[in-house]
């Protein structure tokens, strides 16, 4: 990489760190930058996952107060996403690169659809619930299964995994946005850590890119946590849809 390309990757790490703790679409920024500087898709994805671990660490630290408010949900999210990530990392390494390139844009668009439609889906679920209205602060079995699948997706391809977890929590619980942001940041961290343990042993990684991403993302993750506490839900959805559709369109061209 040239000097300018290194600065671009460092800046992408900073921005991706902020996105990790806010709208949950970090890889939608950092992954295209790694492709643009010449990394092959699978190498870029694995390196991106490893390089964004510091963002999840600093972001989760920034949300430590929110995570303490619901320790049971915190433990469930941590366990389910870590378990699912193992399968996702194996899929990434086992499937041919062509399959990966073909699937990624559609996974990104699916993530955006889930977030964009979440208010209407949630309203419909509330209308069809037969039990008395109450706040749901426990994750149902169906929500747990979806969390495992989200962790699998996170281990396969990080882009939008935070968005998918936000959608799962938004549909399956009644947590406020700040708690959802904290839990999905922790989910991204769990998936990335487990995938990293696998990638370090068996994947082809670009350590220069990883170091630059890590240096930027550790700062961005903490800054994003401070911003995420105050982000209005409408702003969250608009940013996710715009970023996701734009990136998926770019990758399909």
PDB file of C-alpha atoms in Angstrom:
ATOM      1  CA  UNK A   1       0.000   0.000   0.000  1.00  0.00           C
ATOM      2  CA  UNK A   2       1.109   3.540  -0.709  1.00  0.00           C
ATOM      3  CA  UNK A   3       1.176   6.167   2.017  1.00  0.00           C
ATOM      4  CA  UNK A   4      -2.170   7.594   0.902  1.00  0.00           C
ATOM      5  CA  UNK A   5      -3.708   4.132   0.857  1.00  0.00           C
ATOM      6  CA  UNK A   6      -2.486   3.524   4.395  1.00  0.00           C
ATOM      7  CA  UNK A   7      -4.077   6.781   5.519  1.00  0.00           C
ATOM      8  CA  UNK A   8      -7.306   5.720   3.824  1.00  0.00           C
ATOM      9  CA  UNK A   9      -7.331   2.411   5.706  1.00  0.00           C
ATOM     10  CA  UNK A  10      -6.551   4.189   8.996  1.00  0.00           C
ATOM     11  CA  UNK A  11      -9.402   6.625   8.377  1.00  0.00           C
ATOM     12  CA  UNK A  12     -11.695   3.755   7.441  1.00  0.00           C
ATOM     13  CA  UNK A  13     -10.838   2.108  10.748  1.00  0.00           C
ATOM     14  CA  UNK A  14     -11.750   5.273  12.648  1.00  0.00           C
ATOM     15  CA  UNK A  15     -15.042   5.629  10.799  1.00  0.00           C
ATOM     16  CA  UNK A  16     -15.813   1.929  11.087  1.00  0.00           C
ATOM     17  CA  UNK A  17     -15.196   2.108  14.829  1.00  0.00           C
ATOM     18  CA  UNK A  18     -17.782   4.871  15.164  1.00  0.00           C
ATOM     19  CA  UNK A  19     -20.234   2.886  13.035  1.00  0.00           C
ATOM     20  CA  UNK A  20     -19.681  -0.267  15.120  1.00  0.00           C
ATOM     21  CA  UNK A  21     -21.065   1.474  18.191  1.00  0.00           C
ATOM     22  CA  UNK A  22     -23.804   3.424  16.433  1.00  0.00           C
ATOM     23  CA  UNK A  23     -25.556   2.152  13.313  1.00  0.00           C
ATOM     24  CA  UNK A  24     -23.751  -1.207  13.214  1.00  0.00           C
ATOM     25  CA  UNK A  25     -22.562  -1.124   9.628  1.00  0.00           C
ATOM     26  CA  UNK A  26     -18.835  -0.797  10.202  1.00  0.00           C
ATOM     27  CA  UNK A  27     -17.758  -3.179   7.467  1.00  0.00           C
ATOM     28  CA  UNK A  28     -19.850  -1.324   4.931  1.00  0.00           C
ATOM     29  CA  UNK A  29     -17.195   1.382   5.220  1.00  0.00           C
ATOM     30  CA  UNK A  30     -13.980  -0.515   5.912  1.00  0.00           C
ATOM     31  CA  UNK A  31     -14.486  -3.536   3.637  1.00  0.00           C
ATOM     32  CA  UNK A  32     -14.842  -1.530   0.370  1.00  0.00           C
ATOM     33  CA  UNK A  33     -11.741   0.480   1.309  1.00  0.00           C
ATOM     34  CA  UNK A  34      -9.727  -2.725   1.705  1.00  0.00           C
ATOM     35  CA  UNK A  35     -10.974  -3.873  -1.690  1.00  0.00           C
ATOM     36  CA  UNK A  36     -10.070  -0.494  -3.192  1.00  0.00           C
ATOM     37  CA  UNK A  37      -6.446  -0.739  -2.020  1.00  0.00           C
ATOM     38  CA  UNK A  38      -6.080  -4.101  -3.734  1.00  0.00           C
ATOM     39  CA  UNK A  39      -6.844  -6.841  -1.208  1.00  0.00           C
ATOM     40  CA  UNK A  40      -8.660  -9.944  -2.546  1.00  0.00           C
ATOM     41  CA  UNK A  41     -12.245 -10.223  -1.199  1.00  0.00           C
ATOM     42  CA  UNK A  42     -11.746 -13.129   1.211  1.00  0.00           C
ATOM     43  CA  UNK A  43      -8.428 -11.728   2.516  1.00  0.00           C
ATOM     44  CA  UNK A  44     -10.056  -8.310   2.903  1.00  0.00           C
ATOM     45  CA  UNK A  45     -13.000  -9.758   4.821  1.00  0.00           C
ATOM     46  CA  UNK A  46     -10.896 -11.823   7.215  1.00  0.00           C
ATOM     47  CA  UNK A  47      -8.458  -8.931   7.802  1.00  0.00           C
ATOM     48  CA  UNK A  48     -11.372  -6.571   8.315  1.00  0.00           C
ATOM     49  CA  UNK A  49     -12.858  -8.827  10.992  1.00  0.00           C
ATOM     50  CA  UNK A  50      -9.574  -8.997  12.910  1.00  0.00           C
ATOM     51  CA  UNK A  51      -8.890  -5.270  12.553  1.00  0.00           C
ATOM     52  CA  UNK A  52     -12.289  -4.274  13.973  1.00  0.00           C
ATOM     53  CA  UNK A  53     -12.008  -6.272  17.201  1.00  0.00           C
ATOM     54  CA  UNK A  54     -10.615  -3.183  19.035  1.00  0.00           C
ATOM     55  CA  UNK A  55     -13.709  -1.226  17.957  1.00  0.00           C
ATOM     56  CA  UNK A  56     -15.954  -3.770  19.669  1.00  0.00           C
ATOM     57  CA  UNK A  57     -13.789  -3.724  22.790  1.00  0.00           C
ATOM     58  CA  UNK A  58     -13.741   0.050  23.156  1.00  0.00           C
ATOM     59  CA  UNK A  59     -17.394   0.358  22.133  1.00  0.00           C
ATOM     60  CA  UNK A  60     -18.519  -2.229  24.691  1.00  0.00           C
ATOM     61  CA  UNK A  61     -16.453  -0.440  27.333  1.00  0.00           C
ATOM     62  CA  UNK A  62     -18.182   2.807  26.402  1.00  0.00           C
ATOM     63  CA  UNK A  63     -21.567   1.060  26.842  1.00  0.00           C
ATOM     64  CA  UNK A  64     -20.596  -0.659  30.116  1.00  0.00           C
ATOM     65  CA  UNK A  65     -23.361   1.083  32.073  1.00  0.00           C
ATOM     66  CA  UNK A  66     -26.049  -0.093  29.617  1.00  0.00           C
ATOM     67  CA  UNK A  67     -24.704  -3.645  29.606  1.00  0.00           C
ATOM     68  CA  UNK A  68     -24.883  -3.793  33.405  1.00  0.00           C
ATOM     69  CA  UNK A  69     -28.572  -2.856  33.367  1.00  0.00           C
ATOM     70  CA  UNK A  70     -29.599  -6.174  31.789  1.00  0.00           C
ATOM     71  CA  UNK A  71     -26.947  -8.755  32.710  1.00  0.00           C
ATOM     72  CA  UNK A  72     -29.014 -11.766  31.591  1.00  0.00           C
ATOM     73  CA  UNK A  73     -29.592 -10.385  28.091  1.00  0.00           C
ATOM     74  CA  UNK A  74     -25.927  -9.380  27.942  1.00  0.00           C
ATOM     75  CA  UNK A  75     -24.834 -12.952  28.732  1.00  0.00           C
ATOM     76  CA  UNK A  76     -27.262 -14.481  26.214  1.00  0.00           C
ATOM     77  CA  UNK A  77     -26.152 -12.163  23.397  1.00  0.00           C
ATOM     78  CA  UNK A  78     -22.494 -12.822  24.167  1.00  0.00           C
ATOM     79  CA  UNK A  79     -22.938 -16.611  24.177  1.00  0.00           C
ATOM     80  CA  UNK A  80     -25.213 -16.914  21.140  1.00  0.00           C
ATOM     81  CA  UNK A  81     -23.173 -14.677  18.865  1.00  0.00           C
ATOM     82  CA  UNK A  82     -19.905 -16.310  19.871  1.00  0.00           C
ATOM     83  CA  UNK A  83     -21.324 -19.773  19.154  1.00  0.00           C
ATOM     84  CA  UNK A  84     -22.823 -18.760  15.824  1.00  0.00           C
ATOM     85  CA  UNK A  85     -19.636 -17.059  14.714  1.00  0.00           C
ATOM     86  CA  UNK A  86     -17.765 -20.378  14.689  1.00  0.00           C
ATOM     87  CA  UNK A  87     -20.016 -21.714  11.937  1.00  0.00           C
ATOM     88  CA  UNK A  88     -19.823 -18.455  10.006  1.00  0.00           C
ATOM     89  CA  UNK A  89     -16.034 -18.395  10.014  1.00  0.00           C
ATOM     90  CA  UNK A  90     -15.930 -21.995   8.784  1.00  0.00           C
ATOM     91  CA  UNK A  91     -18.358 -21.152   5.966  1.00  0.00           C
ATOM     92  CA  UNK A  92     -16.198 -18.237   4.858  1.00  0.00           C
ATOM     93  CA  UNK A  93     -13.109 -20.420   4.616  1.00  0.00           C
ATOM     94  CA  UNK A  94     -14.897 -23.421   3.071  1.00  0.00           C
ATOM     95  CA  UNK A  95     -16.963 -21.757   0.357  1.00  0.00           C
ATOM     96  CA  UNK A  96     -15.338 -20.703  -2.949  1.00  0.00           C
ATOM     97  CA  UNK A  97     -14.515 -16.955  -3.233  1.00  0.00           C
ATOM     98  CA  UNK A  98     -16.984 -16.594  -6.104  1.00  0.00           C
ATOM     99  CA  UNK A  99     -19.843 -17.630  -3.829  1.00  0.00           C
ATOM    100  CA  UNK A 100     -18.739 -15.065  -1.269  1.00  0.00           C
ATOM    101  CA  UNK A 101     -18.641 -12.249  -3.831  1.00  0.00           C
ATOM    102  CA  UNK A 102     -22.081 -13.150  -5.168  1.00  0.00           C
ATOM    103  CA  UNK A 103     -23.815 -13.401  -1.794  1.00  0.00           C
ATOM    104  CA  UNK A 104     -22.444 -10.377   0.059  1.00  0.00           C
ATOM    105  CA  UNK A 105     -24.438  -7.564  -1.639  1.00  0.00           C
ATOM    106  CA  UNK A 106     -27.714  -9.417  -1.087  1.00  0.00           C
ATOM    107  CA  UNK A 107     -26.906 -10.022   2.576  1.00  0.00           C
ATOM    108  CA  UNK A 108     -26.254  -6.304   2.960  1.00  0.00           C
ATOM    109  CA  UNK A 109     -29.572  -5.409   1.304  1.00  0.00           C
ATOM    110  CA  UNK A 110     -31.380  -7.895   3.546  1.00  0.00           C
ATOM    111  CA  UNK A 111     -29.866  -6.211   6.601  1.00  0.00           C
ATOM    112  CA  UNK A 112     -31.084  -2.818   5.426  1.00  0.00           C
ATOM    113  CA  UNK A 113     -34.559  -4.187   4.720  1.00  0.00           C
ATOM    114  CA  UNK A 114     -34.829  -5.594   8.229  1.00  0.00           C
ATOM    115  CA  UNK A 115     -33.892  -2.305   9.841  1.00  0.00           C
ATOM    116  CA  UNK A 116     -35.992  -0.164   7.523  1.00  0.00           C
ATOM    117  CA  UNK A 117     -39.100  -2.297   8.040  1.00  0.00           C
ATOM    118  CA  UNK A 118     -38.577  -2.830  11.763  1.00  0.00           C
ATOM    119  CA  UNK A 119     -41.088  -0.191  13.037  1.00  0.00           C
ATOM    120  CA  UNK A 120     -43.901  -1.649  10.911  1.00  0.00           C
ATOM    121  CA  UNK A 121     -43.043  -5.239  11.789  1.00  0.00           C
ATOM    122  CA  UNK A 122     -42.861  -4.386  15.497  1.00  0.00           C
ATOM    123  CA  UNK A 123     -46.219  -2.607  15.332  1.00  0.00           C
ATOM    124  CA  UNK A 124     -47.792  -5.613  13.617  1.00  0.00           C
ATOM    125  CA  UNK A 125     -46.385  -7.982  16.238  1.00  0.00           C
ATOM    126  CA  UNK A 126     -47.760  -5.811  19.039  1.00  0.00           C
ATOM    127  CA  UNK A 127     -51.219  -5.877  17.457  1.00  0.00           C
ATOM    128  CA  UNK A 128     -51.205  -9.660  17.080  1.00  0.00           C
ATOM    129  CA  UNK A 129     -49.932 -10.465  20.588  1.00  0.00           C
ATOM    130  CA  UNK A 130     -52.660 -12.050  22.709  1.00  0.00           C
ATOM    131  CA  UNK A 131     -51.043 -11.607  26.115  1.00  0.00           C
ATOM    132  CA  UNK A 132     -51.364  -8.359  28.085  1.00  0.00           C
ATOM    133  CA  UNK A 133     -48.983  -5.648  26.938  1.00  0.00           C
ATOM    134  CA  UNK A 134     -45.757  -5.727  28.926  1.00  0.00           C
ATOM    135  CA  UNK A 135     -42.160  -4.803  28.382  1.00  0.00           C
ATOM    136  CA  UNK A 136     -40.112  -7.736  27.085  1.00  0.00           C
ATOM    137  CA  UNK A 137     -36.717  -7.710  28.764  1.00  0.00           C
ATOM    138  CA  UNK A 138     -36.083 -11.446  28.353  1.00  0.00           C
ATOM    139  CA  UNK A 139     -35.092 -13.025  25.042  1.00  0.00           C
ATOM    140  CA  UNK A 140     -37.567 -15.669  23.846  1.00  0.00           C
ATOM    141  CA  UNK A 141     -36.351 -18.991  22.366  1.00  0.00           C
ATOM    142  CA  UNK A 142     -37.095 -17.664  18.853  1.00  0.00           C
ATOM    143  CA  UNK A 143     -35.058 -14.526  19.539  1.00  0.00           C
ATOM    144  CA  UNK A 144     -32.174 -16.648  20.838  1.00  0.00           C
ATOM    145  CA  UNK A 145     -32.200 -18.759  17.647  1.00  0.00           C
ATOM    146  CA  UNK A 146     -32.159 -15.614  15.518  1.00  0.00           C
ATOM    147  CA  UNK A 147     -29.265 -14.287  17.596  1.00  0.00           C
ATOM    148  CA  UNK A 148     -27.283 -17.470  16.861  1.00  0.00           C
ATOM    149  CA  UNK A 149     -27.990 -17.069  13.142  1.00  0.00           C
ATOM    150  CA  UNK A 150     -26.901 -13.434  13.348  1.00  0.00           C
ATOM    151  CA  UNK A 151     -23.664 -14.548  14.974  1.00  0.00           C
ATOM    152  CA  UNK A 152     -23.184 -17.023  12.122  1.00  0.00           C
ATOM    153  CA  UNK A 153     -23.633 -14.222   9.624  1.00  0.00           C
ATOM    154  CA  UNK A 154     -21.199 -12.084  11.630  1.00  0.00           C
ATOM    155  CA  UNK A 155     -18.547 -14.768  11.449  1.00  0.00           C
ATOM    156  CA  UNK A 156     -19.140 -15.200   7.710  1.00  0.00           C
ATOM    157  CA  UNK A 157     -19.276 -11.530   6.769  1.00  0.00           C
ATOM    158  CA  UNK A 158     -19.275  -8.707   9.337  1.00  0.00           C
ATOM    159  CA  UNK A 159     -21.033  -6.068   7.221  1.00  0.00           C
ATOM    160  CA  UNK A 160     -24.466  -5.437   8.663  1.00  0.00           C
ATOM    161  CA  UNK A 161     -24.235  -8.001  11.481  1.00  0.00           C
ATOM    162  CA  UNK A 162     -24.796  -5.245  14.024  1.00  0.00           C
ATOM    163  CA  UNK A 163     -27.768  -4.079  11.995  1.00  0.00           C
ATOM    164  CA  UNK A 164     -29.211  -7.590  11.973  1.00  0.00           C
ATOM    165  CA  UNK A 165     -28.764  -7.915  15.722  1.00  0.00           C
ATOM    166  CA  UNK A 166     -30.459  -4.557  16.231  1.00  0.00           C
ATOM    167  CA  UNK A 167     -33.361  -5.849  14.141  1.00  0.00           C
ATOM    168  CA  UNK A 168     -33.534  -9.093  16.137  1.00  0.00           C
ATOM    169  CA  UNK A 169     -33.525  -7.240  19.451  1.00  0.00           C
ATOM    170  CA  UNK A 170     -35.954  -4.623  18.169  1.00  0.00           C
ATOM    171  CA  UNK A 171     -38.451  -7.290  17.131  1.00  0.00           C
ATOM    172  CA  UNK A 172     -37.887  -9.680  20.034  1.00  0.00           C
ATOM    173  CA  UNK A 173     -37.553  -7.295  22.978  1.00  0.00           C
ATOM    174  CA  UNK A 174     -38.710  -3.889  24.187  1.00  0.00           C
ATOM    175  CA  UNK A 175     -35.306  -2.485  25.087  1.00  0.00           C
ATOM    176  CA  UNK A 176     -34.742   1.239  24.400  1.00  0.00           C
ATOM    177  CA  UNK A 177     -32.417   2.194  21.560  1.00  0.00           C
ATOM    178  CA  UNK A 178     -29.419   2.840  23.836  1.00  0.00           C
ATOM    179  CA  UNK A 179     -29.650  -0.703  25.267  1.00  0.00           C
ATOM    180  CA  UNK A 180     -30.081  -2.209  21.788  1.00  0.00           C
ATOM    181  CA  UNK A 181     -27.014  -0.301  20.622  1.00  0.00           C
ATOM    182  CA  UNK A 182     -25.002  -1.613  23.574  1.00  0.00           C
ATOM    183  CA  UNK A 183     -26.086  -5.226  23.043  1.00  0.00           C
ATOM    184  CA  UNK A 184     -25.493  -5.235  19.294  1.00  0.00           C
ATOM    185  CA  UNK A 185     -22.017  -3.721  19.832  1.00  0.00           C
ATOM    186  CA  UNK A 186     -21.262  -6.573  22.226  1.00  0.00           C
ATOM    187  CA  UNK A 187     -22.670  -9.034  19.666  1.00  0.00           C
ATOM    188  CA  UNK A 188     -20.314  -7.718  16.978  1.00  0.00           C
ATOM    189  CA  UNK A 189     -17.401  -8.025  19.420  1.00  0.00           C
ATOM    190  CA  UNK A 190     -18.266 -11.640  20.299  1.00  0.00           C
ATOM    191  CA  UNK A 191     -18.579 -12.684  16.665  1.00  0.00           C
ATOM    192  CA  UNK A 192     -15.364 -10.908  15.660  1.00  0.00           C
ATOM    193  CA  UNK A 193     -13.305 -12.335  18.535  1.00  0.00           C
ATOM    194  CA  UNK A 194     -14.294 -15.935  17.811  1.00  0.00           C
ATOM    195  CA  UNK A 195     -13.801 -15.512  14.062  1.00  0.00           C
ATOM    196  CA  UNK A 196     -10.423 -13.879  14.712  1.00  0.00           C
ATOM    197  CA  UNK A 197      -9.224 -16.884  16.721  1.00  0.00           C
ATOM    198  CA  UNK A 198      -9.996 -19.070  13.706  1.00  0.00           C
ATOM    199  CA  UNK A 199      -8.687 -16.679  11.045  1.00  0.00           C
ATOM    200  CA  UNK A 200      -5.344 -16.157  12.794  1.00  0.00           C
ATOM    201  CA  UNK A 201      -4.682 -19.885  12.555  1.00  0.00           C
ATOM    202  CA  UNK A 202      -6.005 -20.797   9.107  1.00  0.00           C
ATOM    203  CA  UNK A 203      -6.782 -17.671   7.047  1.00  0.00           C
ATOM    204  CA  UNK A 204      -4.654 -15.513   4.776  1.00  0.00           C
ATOM    205  CA  UNK A 205      -4.412 -12.106   6.507  1.00  0.00           C
ATOM    206  CA  UNK A 206      -2.904  -8.728   5.657  1.00  0.00           C
ATOM    207  CA  UNK A 207      -1.335  -7.610   8.932  1.00  0.00           C
ATOM    208  CA  UNK A 208      -0.547  -4.079   7.778  1.00  0.00           C
ATOM    209  CA  UNK A 209      -4.221  -3.515   7.003  1.00  0.00           C
ATOM    210  CA  UNK A 210      -5.192  -5.100  10.320  1.00  0.00           C
ATOM    211  CA  UNK A 211      -2.855  -2.825  12.283  1.00  0.00           C
ATOM    212  CA  UNK A 212      -4.127   0.315  10.558  1.00  0.00           C
ATOM    213  CA  UNK A 213      -7.766  -0.666  11.052  1.00  0.00           C
ATOM    214  CA  UNK A 214      -7.158  -1.521  14.697  1.00  0.00           C
ATOM    215  CA  UNK A 215      -5.434   1.796  15.422  1.00  0.00           C
ATOM    216  CA  UNK A 216      -8.339   3.765  13.992  1.00  0.00           C
ATOM    217  CA  UNK A 217     -11.175   1.567  15.219  1.00  0.00           C
ATOM    218  CA  UNK A 218     -10.196   1.505  18.882  1.00  0.00           C
ATOM    219  CA  UNK A 219     -10.697   5.274  19.033  1.00  0.00           C
ATOM    220  CA  UNK A 220     -13.792   5.251  16.860  1.00  0.00           C
ATOM    221  CA  UNK A 221     -15.504   2.527  18.888  1.00  0.00           C
ATOM    222  CA  UNK A 222     -15.412   4.519  22.101  1.00  0.00           C
ATOM    223  CA  UNK A 223     -16.463   7.755  20.402  1.00  0.00           C
ATOM    224  CA  UNK A 224     -19.338   5.925  18.738  1.00  0.00           C
ATOM    225  CA  UNK A 225     -20.595   4.627  22.081  1.00  0.00           C
ATOM    226  CA  UNK A 226     -20.896   8.188  23.357  1.00  0.00           C
ATOM    227  CA  UNK A 227     -22.861   9.140  20.255  1.00  0.00           C
ATOM    228  CA  UNK A 228     -25.006   6.008  20.220  1.00  0.00           C
ATOM    229  CA  UNK A 229     -26.602   6.817  23.553  1.00  0.00           C
ATOM    230  CA  UNK A 230     -28.281   9.864  22.015  1.00  0.00           C
ATOM    231  CA  UNK A 231     -29.088   8.672  18.489  1.00  0.00           C
ATOM    232  CA  UNK A 232     -32.807   8.966  17.592  1.00  0.00           C
ATOM    233  CA  UNK A 233     -34.296   5.752  16.141  1.00  0.00           C
ATOM    234  CA  UNK A 234     -35.344   7.481  12.905  1.00  0.00           C
ATOM    235  CA  UNK A 235     -31.803   8.729  12.293  1.00  0.00           C
ATOM    236  CA  UNK A 236     -30.471   5.244  12.973  1.00  0.00           C
ATOM    237  CA  UNK A 237     -32.727   3.656  10.357  1.00  0.00           C
ATOM    238  CA  UNK A 238     -32.079   6.283   7.680  1.00  0.00           C
ATOM    239  CA  UNK A 239     -28.298   6.060   8.044  1.00  0.00           C
ATOM    240  CA  UNK A 240     -28.336   2.270   7.895  1.00  0.00           C
ATOM    241  CA  UNK A 241     -30.508   2.086   4.798  1.00  0.00           C
ATOM    242  CA  UNK A 242     -28.566   4.770   2.918  1.00  0.00           C
ATOM    243  CA  UNK A 243     -25.163   3.265   3.728  1.00  0.00           C
ATOM    244  CA  UNK A 244     -26.236  -0.298   3.044  1.00  0.00           C
ATOM    245  CA  UNK A 245     -28.009   0.321  -0.248  1.00  0.00           C
ATOM    246  CA  UNK A 246     -25.150   2.487  -1.503  1.00  0.00           C
ATOM    247  CA  UNK A 247     -22.512  -0.111  -0.687  1.00  0.00           C
ATOM    248  CA  UNK A 248     -24.505  -3.044  -2.084  1.00  0.00           C
ATOM    249  CA  UNK A 249     -25.161  -1.129  -5.302  1.00  0.00           C
ATOM    250  CA  UNK A 250     -21.453  -0.334  -5.643  1.00  0.00           C
ATOM    251  CA  UNK A 251     -20.540  -4.004  -5.187  1.00  0.00           C
ATOM    252  CA  UNK A 252     -23.122  -5.158  -7.731  1.00  0.00           C
ATOM    253  CA  UNK A 253     -21.862  -2.814 -10.453  1.00  0.00           C
TER     254      UNK A 253
END
